[in-house]
XYZ file of N, CA and C in Angstrom:
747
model
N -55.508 81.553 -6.825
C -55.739 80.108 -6.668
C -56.176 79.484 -7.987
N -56.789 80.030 -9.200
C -57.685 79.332 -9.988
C -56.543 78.944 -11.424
N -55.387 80.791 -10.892
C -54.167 80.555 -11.909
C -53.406 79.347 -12.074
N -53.627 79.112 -10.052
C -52.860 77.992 -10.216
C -53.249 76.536 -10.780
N -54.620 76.488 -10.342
C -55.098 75.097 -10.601
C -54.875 74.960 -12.099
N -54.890 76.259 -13.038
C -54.791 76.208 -14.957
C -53.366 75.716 -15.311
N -52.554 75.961 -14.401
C -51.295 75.327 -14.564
C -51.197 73.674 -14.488
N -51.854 73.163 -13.237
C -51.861 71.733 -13.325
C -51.809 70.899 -14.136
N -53.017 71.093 -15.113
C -53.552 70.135 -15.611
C -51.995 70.323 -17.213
N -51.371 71.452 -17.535
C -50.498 71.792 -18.141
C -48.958 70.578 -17.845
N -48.762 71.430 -16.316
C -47.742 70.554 -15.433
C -47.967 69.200 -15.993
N -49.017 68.220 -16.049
C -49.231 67.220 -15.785
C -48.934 66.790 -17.428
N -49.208 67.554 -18.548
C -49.196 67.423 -19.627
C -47.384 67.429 -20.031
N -46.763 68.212 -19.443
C -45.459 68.846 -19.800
C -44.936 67.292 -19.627
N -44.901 66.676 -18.455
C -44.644 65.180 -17.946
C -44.603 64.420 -18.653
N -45.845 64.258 -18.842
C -45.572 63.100 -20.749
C -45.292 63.505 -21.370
N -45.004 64.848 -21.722
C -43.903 64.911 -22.945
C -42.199 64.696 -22.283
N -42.203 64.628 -21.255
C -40.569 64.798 -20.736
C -40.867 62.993 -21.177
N -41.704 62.436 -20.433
C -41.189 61.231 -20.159
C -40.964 60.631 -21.958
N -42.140 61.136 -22.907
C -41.813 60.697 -24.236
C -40.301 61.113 -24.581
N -40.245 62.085 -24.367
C -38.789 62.433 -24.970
C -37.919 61.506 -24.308
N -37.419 61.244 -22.555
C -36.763 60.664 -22.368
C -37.079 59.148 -22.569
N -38.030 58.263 -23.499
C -37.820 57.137 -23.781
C -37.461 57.252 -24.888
N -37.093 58.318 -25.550
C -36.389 58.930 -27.680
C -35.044 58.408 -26.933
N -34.770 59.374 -25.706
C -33.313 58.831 -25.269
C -32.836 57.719 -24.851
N -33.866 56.891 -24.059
C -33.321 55.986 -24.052
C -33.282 54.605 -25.020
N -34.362 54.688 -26.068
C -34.581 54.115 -26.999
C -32.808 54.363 -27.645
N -32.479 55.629 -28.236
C -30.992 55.925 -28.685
C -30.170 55.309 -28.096
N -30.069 55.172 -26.903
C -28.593 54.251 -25.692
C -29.460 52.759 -25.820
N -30.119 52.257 -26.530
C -30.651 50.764 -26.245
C -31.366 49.964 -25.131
N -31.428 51.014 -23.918
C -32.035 50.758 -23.077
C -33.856 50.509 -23.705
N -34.310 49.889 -24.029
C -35.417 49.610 -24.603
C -36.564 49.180 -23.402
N -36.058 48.625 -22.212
C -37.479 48.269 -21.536
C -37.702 49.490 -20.769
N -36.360 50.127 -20.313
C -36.685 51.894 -19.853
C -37.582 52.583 -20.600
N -37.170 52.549 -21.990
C -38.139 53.256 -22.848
C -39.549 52.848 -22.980
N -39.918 51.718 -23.202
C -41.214 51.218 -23.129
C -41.907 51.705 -21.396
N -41.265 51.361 -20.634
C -41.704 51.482 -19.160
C -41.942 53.297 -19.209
N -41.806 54.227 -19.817
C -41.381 55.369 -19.959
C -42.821 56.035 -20.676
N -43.316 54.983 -21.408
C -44.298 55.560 -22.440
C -45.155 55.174 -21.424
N -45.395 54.045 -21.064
C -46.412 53.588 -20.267
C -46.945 54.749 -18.873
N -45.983 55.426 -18.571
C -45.687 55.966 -17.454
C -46.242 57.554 -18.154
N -45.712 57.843 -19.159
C -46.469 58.817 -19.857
C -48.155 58.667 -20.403
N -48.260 57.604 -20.448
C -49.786 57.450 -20.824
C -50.642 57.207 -19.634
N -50.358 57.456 -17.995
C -50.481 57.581 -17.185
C -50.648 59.028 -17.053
N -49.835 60.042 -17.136
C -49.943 61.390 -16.610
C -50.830 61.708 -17.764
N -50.522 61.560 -19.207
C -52.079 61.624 -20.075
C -53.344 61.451 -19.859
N -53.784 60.719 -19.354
C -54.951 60.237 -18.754
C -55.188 61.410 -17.243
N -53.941 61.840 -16.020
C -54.385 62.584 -15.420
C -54.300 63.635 -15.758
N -53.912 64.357 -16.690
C -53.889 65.580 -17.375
C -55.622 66.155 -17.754
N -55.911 64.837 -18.498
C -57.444 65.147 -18.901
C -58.381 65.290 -17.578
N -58.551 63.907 -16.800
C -59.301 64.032 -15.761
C -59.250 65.679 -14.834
N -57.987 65.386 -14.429
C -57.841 67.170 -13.243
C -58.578 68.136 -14.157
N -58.256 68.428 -15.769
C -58.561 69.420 -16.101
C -60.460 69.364 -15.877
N -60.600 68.138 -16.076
C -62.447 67.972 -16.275
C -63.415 68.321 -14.914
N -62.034 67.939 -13.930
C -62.806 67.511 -12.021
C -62.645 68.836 -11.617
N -61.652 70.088 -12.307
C -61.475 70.956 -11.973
C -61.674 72.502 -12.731
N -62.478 71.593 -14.103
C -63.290 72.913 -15.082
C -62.718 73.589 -15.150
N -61.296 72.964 -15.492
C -60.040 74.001 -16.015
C -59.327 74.060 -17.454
N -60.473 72.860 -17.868
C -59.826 72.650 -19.647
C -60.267 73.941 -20.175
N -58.859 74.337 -21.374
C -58.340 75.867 -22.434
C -57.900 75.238 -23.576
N -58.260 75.861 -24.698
C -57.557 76.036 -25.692
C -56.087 75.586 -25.517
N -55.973 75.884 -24.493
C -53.792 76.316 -24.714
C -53.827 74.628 -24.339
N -54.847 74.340 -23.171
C -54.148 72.871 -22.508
C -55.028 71.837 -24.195
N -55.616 71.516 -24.483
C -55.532 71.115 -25.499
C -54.636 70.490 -26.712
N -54.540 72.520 -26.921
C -53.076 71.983 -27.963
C -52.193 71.729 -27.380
N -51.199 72.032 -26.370
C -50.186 71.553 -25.843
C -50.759 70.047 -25.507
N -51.778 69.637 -25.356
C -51.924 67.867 -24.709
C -51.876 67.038 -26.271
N -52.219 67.487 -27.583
C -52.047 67.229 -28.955
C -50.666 67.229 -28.794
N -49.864 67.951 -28.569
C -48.264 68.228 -29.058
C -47.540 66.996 -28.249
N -47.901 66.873 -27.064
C -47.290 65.941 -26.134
C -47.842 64.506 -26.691
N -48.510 65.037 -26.911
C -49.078 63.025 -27.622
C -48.443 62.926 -28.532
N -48.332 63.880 -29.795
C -47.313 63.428 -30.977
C -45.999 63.114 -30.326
N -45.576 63.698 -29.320
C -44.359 62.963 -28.736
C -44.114 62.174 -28.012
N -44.839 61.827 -27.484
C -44.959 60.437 -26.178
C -45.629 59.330 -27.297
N -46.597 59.652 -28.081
C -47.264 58.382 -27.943
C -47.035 58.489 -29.852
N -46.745 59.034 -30.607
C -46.072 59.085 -32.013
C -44.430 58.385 -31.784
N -44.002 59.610 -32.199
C -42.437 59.626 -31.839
C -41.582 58.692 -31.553
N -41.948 58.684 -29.775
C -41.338 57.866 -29.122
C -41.429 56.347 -29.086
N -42.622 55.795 -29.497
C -43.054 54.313 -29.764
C -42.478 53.862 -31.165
N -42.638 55.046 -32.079
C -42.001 54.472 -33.700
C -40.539 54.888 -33.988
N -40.122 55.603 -32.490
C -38.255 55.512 -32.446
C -37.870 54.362 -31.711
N -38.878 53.833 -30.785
C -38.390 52.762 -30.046
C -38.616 50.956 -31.193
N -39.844 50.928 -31.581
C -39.732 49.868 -32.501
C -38.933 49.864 -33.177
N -38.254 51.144 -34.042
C -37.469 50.958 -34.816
C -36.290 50.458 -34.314
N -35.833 51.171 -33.311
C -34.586 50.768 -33.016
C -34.536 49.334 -31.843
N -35.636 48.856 -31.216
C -35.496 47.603 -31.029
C -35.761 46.730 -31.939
N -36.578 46.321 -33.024
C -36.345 45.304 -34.473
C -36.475 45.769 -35.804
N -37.368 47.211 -35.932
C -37.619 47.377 -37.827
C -36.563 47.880 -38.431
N -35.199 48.120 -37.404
C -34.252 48.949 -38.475
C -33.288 47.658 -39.277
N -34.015 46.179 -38.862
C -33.173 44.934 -39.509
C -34.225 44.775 -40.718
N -35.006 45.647 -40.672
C -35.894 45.035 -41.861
C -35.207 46.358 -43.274
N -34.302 46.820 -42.863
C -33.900 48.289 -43.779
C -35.117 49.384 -44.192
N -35.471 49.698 -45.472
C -36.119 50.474 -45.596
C -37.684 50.420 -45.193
N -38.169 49.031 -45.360
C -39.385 48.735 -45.331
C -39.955 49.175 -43.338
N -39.132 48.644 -42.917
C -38.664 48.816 -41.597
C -38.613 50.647 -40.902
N -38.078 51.711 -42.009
C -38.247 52.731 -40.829
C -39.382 53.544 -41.814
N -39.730 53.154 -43.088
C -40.824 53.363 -43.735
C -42.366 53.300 -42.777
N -41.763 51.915 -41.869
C -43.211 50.931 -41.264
C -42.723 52.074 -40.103
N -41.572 52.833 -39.431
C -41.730 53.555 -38.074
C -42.265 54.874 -38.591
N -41.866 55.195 -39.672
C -42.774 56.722 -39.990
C -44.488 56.399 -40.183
N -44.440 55.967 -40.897
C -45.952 55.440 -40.865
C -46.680 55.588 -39.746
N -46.182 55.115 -38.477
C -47.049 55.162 -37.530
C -46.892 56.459 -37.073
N -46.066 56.898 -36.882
C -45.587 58.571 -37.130
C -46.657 59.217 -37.397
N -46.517 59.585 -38.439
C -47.579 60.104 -39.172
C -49.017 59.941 -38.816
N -48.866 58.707 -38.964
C -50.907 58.200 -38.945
C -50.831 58.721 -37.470
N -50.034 58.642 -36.258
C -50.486 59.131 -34.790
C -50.479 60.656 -35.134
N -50.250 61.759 -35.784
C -50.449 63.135 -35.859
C -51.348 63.351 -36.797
N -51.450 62.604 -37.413
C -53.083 62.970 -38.047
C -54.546 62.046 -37.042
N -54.477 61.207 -36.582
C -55.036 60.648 -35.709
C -55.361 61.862 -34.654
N -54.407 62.543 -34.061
C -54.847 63.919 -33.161
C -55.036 64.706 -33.850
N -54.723 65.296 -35.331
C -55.327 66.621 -35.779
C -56.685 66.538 -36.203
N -57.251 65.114 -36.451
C -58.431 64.725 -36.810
C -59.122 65.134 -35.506
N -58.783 63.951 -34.539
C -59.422 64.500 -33.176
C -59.877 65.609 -32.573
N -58.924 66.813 -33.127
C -58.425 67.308 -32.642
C -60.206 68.880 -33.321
N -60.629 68.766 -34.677
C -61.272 68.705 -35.815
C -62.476 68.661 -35.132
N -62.759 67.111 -34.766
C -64.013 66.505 -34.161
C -64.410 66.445 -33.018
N -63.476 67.077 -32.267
C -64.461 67.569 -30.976
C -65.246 68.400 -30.600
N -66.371 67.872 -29.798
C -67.176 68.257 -29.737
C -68.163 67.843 -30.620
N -68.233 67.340 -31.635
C -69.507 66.859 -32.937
C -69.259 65.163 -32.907
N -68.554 64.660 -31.850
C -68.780 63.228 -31.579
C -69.382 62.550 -30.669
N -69.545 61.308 -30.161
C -69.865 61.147 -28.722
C -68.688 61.032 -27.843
N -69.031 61.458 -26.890
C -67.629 61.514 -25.818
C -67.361 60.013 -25.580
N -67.960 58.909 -24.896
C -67.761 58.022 -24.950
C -66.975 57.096 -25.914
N -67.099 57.266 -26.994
C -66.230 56.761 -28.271
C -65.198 57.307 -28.430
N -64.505 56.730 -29.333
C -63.336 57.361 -30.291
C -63.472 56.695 -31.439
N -62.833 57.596 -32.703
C -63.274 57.434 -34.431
C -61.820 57.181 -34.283
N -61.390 55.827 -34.624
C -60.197 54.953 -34.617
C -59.339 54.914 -33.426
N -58.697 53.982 -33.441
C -57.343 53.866 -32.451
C -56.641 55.002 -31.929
N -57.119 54.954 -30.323
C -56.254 55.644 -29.581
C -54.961 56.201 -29.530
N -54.481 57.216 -29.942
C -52.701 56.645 -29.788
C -52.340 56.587 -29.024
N -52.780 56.914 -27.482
C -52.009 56.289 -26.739
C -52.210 54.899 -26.698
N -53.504 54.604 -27.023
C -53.547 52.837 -27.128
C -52.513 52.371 -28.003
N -52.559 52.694 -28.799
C -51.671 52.046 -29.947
C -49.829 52.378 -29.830
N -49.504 53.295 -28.827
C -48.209 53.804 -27.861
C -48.374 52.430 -27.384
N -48.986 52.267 -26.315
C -48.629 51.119 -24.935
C -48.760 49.688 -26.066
N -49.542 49.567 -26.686
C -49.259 48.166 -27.173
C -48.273 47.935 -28.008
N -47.268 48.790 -28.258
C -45.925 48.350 -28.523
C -45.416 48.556 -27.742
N -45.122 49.111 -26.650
C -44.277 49.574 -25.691
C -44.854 47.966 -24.733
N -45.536 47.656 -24.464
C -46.168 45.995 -23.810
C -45.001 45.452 -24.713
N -45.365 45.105 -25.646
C -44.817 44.200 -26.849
C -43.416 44.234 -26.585
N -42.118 45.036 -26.441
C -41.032 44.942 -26.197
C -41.000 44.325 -24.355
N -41.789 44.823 -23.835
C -41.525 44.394 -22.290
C -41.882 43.119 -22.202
N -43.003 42.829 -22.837
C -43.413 41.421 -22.951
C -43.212 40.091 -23.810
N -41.780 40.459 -24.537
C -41.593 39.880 -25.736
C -40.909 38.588 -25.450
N -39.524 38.755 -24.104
C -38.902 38.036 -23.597
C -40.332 37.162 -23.236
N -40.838 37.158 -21.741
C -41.682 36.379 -21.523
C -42.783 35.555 -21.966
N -42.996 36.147 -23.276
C -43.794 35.560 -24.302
C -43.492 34.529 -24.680
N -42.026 34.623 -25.552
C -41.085 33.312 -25.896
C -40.889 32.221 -25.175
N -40.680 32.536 -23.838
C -40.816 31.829 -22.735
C -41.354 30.767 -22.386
N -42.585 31.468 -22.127
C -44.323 30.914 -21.435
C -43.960 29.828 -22.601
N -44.219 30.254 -24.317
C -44.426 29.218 -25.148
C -43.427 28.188 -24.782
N -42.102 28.512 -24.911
C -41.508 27.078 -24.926
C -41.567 26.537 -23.804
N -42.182 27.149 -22.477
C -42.719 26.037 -21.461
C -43.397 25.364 -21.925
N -44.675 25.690 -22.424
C -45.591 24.981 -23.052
C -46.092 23.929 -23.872
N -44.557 24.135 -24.640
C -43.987 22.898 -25.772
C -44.522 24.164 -27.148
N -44.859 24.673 -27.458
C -45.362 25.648 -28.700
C -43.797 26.338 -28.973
N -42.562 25.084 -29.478
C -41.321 25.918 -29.862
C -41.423 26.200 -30.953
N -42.150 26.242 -32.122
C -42.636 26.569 -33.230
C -42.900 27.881 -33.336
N -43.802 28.423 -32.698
C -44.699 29.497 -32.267
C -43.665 30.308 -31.503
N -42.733 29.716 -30.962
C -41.892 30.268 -30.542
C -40.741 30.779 -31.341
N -40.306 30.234 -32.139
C -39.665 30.045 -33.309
C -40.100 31.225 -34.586
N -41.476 31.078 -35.009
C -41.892 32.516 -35.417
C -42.086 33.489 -35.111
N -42.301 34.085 -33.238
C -42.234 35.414 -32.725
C -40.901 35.753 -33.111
N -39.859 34.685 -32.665
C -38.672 35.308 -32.903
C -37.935 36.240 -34.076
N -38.505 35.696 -35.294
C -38.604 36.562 -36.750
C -38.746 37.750 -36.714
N -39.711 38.214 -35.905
C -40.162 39.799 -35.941
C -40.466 40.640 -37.211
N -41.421 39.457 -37.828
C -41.968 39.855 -39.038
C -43.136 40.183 -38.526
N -43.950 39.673 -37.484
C -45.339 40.036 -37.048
C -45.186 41.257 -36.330
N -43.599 41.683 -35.819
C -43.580 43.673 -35.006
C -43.369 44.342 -36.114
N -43.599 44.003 -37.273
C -43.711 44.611 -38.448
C -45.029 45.228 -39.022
N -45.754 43.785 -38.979
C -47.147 43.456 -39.317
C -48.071 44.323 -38.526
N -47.561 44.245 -37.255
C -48.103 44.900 -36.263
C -47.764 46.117 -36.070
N -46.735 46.775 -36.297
C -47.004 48.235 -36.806
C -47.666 48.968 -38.046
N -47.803 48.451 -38.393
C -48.588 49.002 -40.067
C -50.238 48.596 -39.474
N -50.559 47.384 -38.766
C -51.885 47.704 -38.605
C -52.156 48.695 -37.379
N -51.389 48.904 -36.621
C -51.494 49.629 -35.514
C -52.158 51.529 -35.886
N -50.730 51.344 -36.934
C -50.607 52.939 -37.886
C -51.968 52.955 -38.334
N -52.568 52.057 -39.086
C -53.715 52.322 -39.978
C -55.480 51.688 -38.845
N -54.918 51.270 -38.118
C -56.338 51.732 -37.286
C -56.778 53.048 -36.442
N -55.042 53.629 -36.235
C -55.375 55.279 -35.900
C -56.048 56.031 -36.666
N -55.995 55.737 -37.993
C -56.695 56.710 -38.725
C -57.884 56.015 -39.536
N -58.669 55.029 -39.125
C -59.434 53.979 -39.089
C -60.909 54.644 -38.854
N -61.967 54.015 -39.115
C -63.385 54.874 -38.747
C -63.778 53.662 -37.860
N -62.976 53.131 -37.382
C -63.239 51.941 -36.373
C -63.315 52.147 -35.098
N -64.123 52.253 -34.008
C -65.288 52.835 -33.277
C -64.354 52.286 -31.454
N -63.778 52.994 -30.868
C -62.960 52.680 -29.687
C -64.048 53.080 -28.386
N -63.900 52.365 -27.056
C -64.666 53.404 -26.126
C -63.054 53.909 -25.655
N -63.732 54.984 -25.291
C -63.126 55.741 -24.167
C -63.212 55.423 -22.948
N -61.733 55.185 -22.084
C -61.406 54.971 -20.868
C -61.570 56.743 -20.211
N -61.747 57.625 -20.765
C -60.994 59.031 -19.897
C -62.352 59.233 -19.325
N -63.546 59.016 -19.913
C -64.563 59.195 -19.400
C -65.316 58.788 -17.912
N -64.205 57.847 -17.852
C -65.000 57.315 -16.207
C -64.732 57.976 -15.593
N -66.402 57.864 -15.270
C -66.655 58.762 -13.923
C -66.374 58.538 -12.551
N -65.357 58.948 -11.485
C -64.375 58.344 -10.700
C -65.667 58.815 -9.648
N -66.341 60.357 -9.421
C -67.215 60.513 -8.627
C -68.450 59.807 -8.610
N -68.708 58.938 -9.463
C -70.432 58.462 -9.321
C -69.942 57.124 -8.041
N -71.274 56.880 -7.522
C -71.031 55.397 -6.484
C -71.287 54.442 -7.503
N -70.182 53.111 -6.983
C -70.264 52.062 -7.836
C -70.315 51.068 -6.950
N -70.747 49.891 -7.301
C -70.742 48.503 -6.482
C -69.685 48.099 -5.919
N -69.601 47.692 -4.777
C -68.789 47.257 -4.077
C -67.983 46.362 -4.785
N -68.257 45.692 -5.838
C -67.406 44.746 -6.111
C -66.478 45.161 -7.235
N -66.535 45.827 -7.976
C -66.037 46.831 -8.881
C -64.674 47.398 -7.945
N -64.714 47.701 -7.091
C -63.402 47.901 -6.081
C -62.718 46.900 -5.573
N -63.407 45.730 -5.192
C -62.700 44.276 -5.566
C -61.754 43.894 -6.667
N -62.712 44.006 -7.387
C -62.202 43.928 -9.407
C -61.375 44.564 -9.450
N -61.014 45.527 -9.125
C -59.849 46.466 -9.376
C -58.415 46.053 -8.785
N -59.004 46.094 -7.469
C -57.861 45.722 -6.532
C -57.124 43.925 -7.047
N -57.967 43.146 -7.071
C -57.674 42.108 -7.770
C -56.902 42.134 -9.100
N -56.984 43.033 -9.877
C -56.628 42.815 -11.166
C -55.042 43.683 -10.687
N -54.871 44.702 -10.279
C -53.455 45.622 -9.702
C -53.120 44.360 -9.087
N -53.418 43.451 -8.044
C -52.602 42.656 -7.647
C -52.284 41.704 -8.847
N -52.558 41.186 -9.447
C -52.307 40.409 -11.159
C -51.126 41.483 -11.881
N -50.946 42.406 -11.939
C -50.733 43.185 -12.632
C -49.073 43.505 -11.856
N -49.046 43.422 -10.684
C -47.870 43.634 -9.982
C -47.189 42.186 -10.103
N -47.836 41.068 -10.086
C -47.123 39.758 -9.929
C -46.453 39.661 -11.487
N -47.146 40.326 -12.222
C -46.739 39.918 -13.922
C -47.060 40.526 -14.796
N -46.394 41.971 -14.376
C -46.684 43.496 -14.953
C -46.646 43.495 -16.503
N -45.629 42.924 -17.267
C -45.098 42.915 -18.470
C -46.440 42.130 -19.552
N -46.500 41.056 -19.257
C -47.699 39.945 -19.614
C -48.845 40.461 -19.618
N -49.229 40.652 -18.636
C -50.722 41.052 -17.831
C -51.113 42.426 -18.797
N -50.151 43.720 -18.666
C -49.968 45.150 -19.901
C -50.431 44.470 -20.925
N -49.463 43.703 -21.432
C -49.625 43.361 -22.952
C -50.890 43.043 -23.305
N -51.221 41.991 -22.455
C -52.641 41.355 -23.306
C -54.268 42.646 -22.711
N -53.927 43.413 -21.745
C -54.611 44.221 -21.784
C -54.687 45.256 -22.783
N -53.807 45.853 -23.201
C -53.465 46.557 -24.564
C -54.129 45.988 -25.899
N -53.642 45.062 -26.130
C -53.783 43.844 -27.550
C -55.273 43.929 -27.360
N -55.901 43.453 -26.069
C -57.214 43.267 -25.931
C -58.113 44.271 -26.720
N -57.383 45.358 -25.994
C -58.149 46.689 -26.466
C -58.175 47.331 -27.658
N -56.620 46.456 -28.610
C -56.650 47.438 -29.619
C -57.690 46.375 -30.529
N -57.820 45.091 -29.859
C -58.485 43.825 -30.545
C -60.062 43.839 -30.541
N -60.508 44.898 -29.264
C -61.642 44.686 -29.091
C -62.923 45.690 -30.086
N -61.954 46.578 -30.787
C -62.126 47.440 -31.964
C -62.756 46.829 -33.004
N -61.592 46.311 -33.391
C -62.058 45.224 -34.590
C -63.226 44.129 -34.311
N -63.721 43.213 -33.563
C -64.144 42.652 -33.341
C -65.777 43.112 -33.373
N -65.577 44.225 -32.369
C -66.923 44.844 -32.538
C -67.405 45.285 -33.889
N -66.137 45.837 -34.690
C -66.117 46.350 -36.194
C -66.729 45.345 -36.584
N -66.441 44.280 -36.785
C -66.897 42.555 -37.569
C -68.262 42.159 -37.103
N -68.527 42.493 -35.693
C -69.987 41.915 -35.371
C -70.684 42.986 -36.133
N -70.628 44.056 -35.638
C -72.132 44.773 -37.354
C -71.840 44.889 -38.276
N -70.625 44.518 -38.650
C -70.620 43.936 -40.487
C -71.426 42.992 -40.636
N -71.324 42.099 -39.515
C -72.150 40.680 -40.232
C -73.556 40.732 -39.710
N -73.541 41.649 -38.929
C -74.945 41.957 -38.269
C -76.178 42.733 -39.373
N -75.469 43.759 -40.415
C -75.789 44.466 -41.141
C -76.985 43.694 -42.048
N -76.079 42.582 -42.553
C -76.473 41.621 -43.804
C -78.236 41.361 -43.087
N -77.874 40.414 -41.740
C -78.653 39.897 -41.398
C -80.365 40.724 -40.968
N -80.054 42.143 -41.363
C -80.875 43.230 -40.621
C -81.906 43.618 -41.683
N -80.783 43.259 -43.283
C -81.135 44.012 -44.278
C -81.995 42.538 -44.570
N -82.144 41.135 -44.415
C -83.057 40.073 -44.672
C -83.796 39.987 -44.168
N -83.797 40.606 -42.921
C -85.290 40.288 -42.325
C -86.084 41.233 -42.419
């Protein structure tokens, strides 16, 4: 029985790497919102890969590195084969320069991780997630149509007018790449604790937000993503400026 449960949390790992690989493929045939929908779906079984192994005091060495290997491919790989080939390969070199980049910075981002566990706080992370930084491009193509949209409902055809450029899914991969390997301070989602009791309304909140989330899956992803990779920085900036003020008084 215990052989089996060591397999699970593996099984569950093998998944996001199938599903990374099959958004490489479908990124290649142009199917692009398959592929994005693909990563997302992989950064799903990522997340239960860790938990089972934790609820079931079955994390190894082996599931580890194999959950490192599957991330360089689901959440590396597959996000900087899919940008490329939905807008940076019009930018020529600068363009698959900007998809290796993130490449890269996501496999050193896990070998670092990979280094520092255990001598960090669990709660944190020392830069950008990659799977965070996976789904908020993989949002970004699903949500790109509707973006354009919303604005020119709005009257913002300007704004509309410059998403269309796709100089900022440029911009936005190079900062994406370089907050993975960033000393810029993330919490951790894997940590919640699913067994402690929580307030009744917290199960409200939830249920409320999945219903938001089903009416306007694409939108709703995105700015949850952005939020998160936004909410990094922000915090980064409040004790920068907090610092000054610590060292005057």
């Amino acid at each position: 029985m215990r052989k089996g449960i060591y397999v699970l949390p593996s099984l569950l790992t093998l998944m996001s790497m199938f599903l990374g690989f099959y958004s490489i493929v479908r990124s290649f045939n142009s199917d692009y919102e398959l592929a994005s929908w693909s990563i997302l779906a992989a950064a799903i079984f990522d997340v239960l890969d860790g938990w089972v192994a934790r609820l079931t005091h079955t994390a190894t060495r082996f599931g580890i590195e194999i959950d490192s290997l599957s991330d360089v491919i689901s959440f590396g790989v597959a996000p900087g084969f899919l940008i490329y080939t939905w807008t940076l390969q019009s930018f020529g070199k600068i363009g698959w320069l900007g998809s290796f980049f993130l490449v890269a910075c996501a496999a050193l981002r896990l070998a670092r991780f990979n280094v520092q566990m255990g001598s960090t706080e669990k709660k944190h992370f020392t830069g950008l997630p990659t799977p965070a930084a996976a789904l908020a491009i993989a949002t970004t193509v699903v949500a790109y149509e509707e973006i354009i949209q919303i604005l020119e409902q709005i009257g913002l055809i300007g704004m509309a007018n410059v998403i269309r450029l796709d100089y900022w899914v440029l911009v936005l991969t190079f900062l994406l790449a370089g907050l993975m390997v960033s000393n810029i301070t993330y919490h951790s989602l894997k940590e919640a604790n699913l067994s402690q009791r929580r307030p009744f309304g917290i199960l409200v909140a939830i249920a409320a937000f999945l219903a938001i989330v089903a009416y306007h899956p694409s939108l709703v992803l995105f700015l949850v993503a952005i939020s998160y990779v936004a909410s990094g920085l922000i915090e980064a900036l409040y004790h920068l400026l907090k610092k000054p003020r610590e060292v005057s008084a």
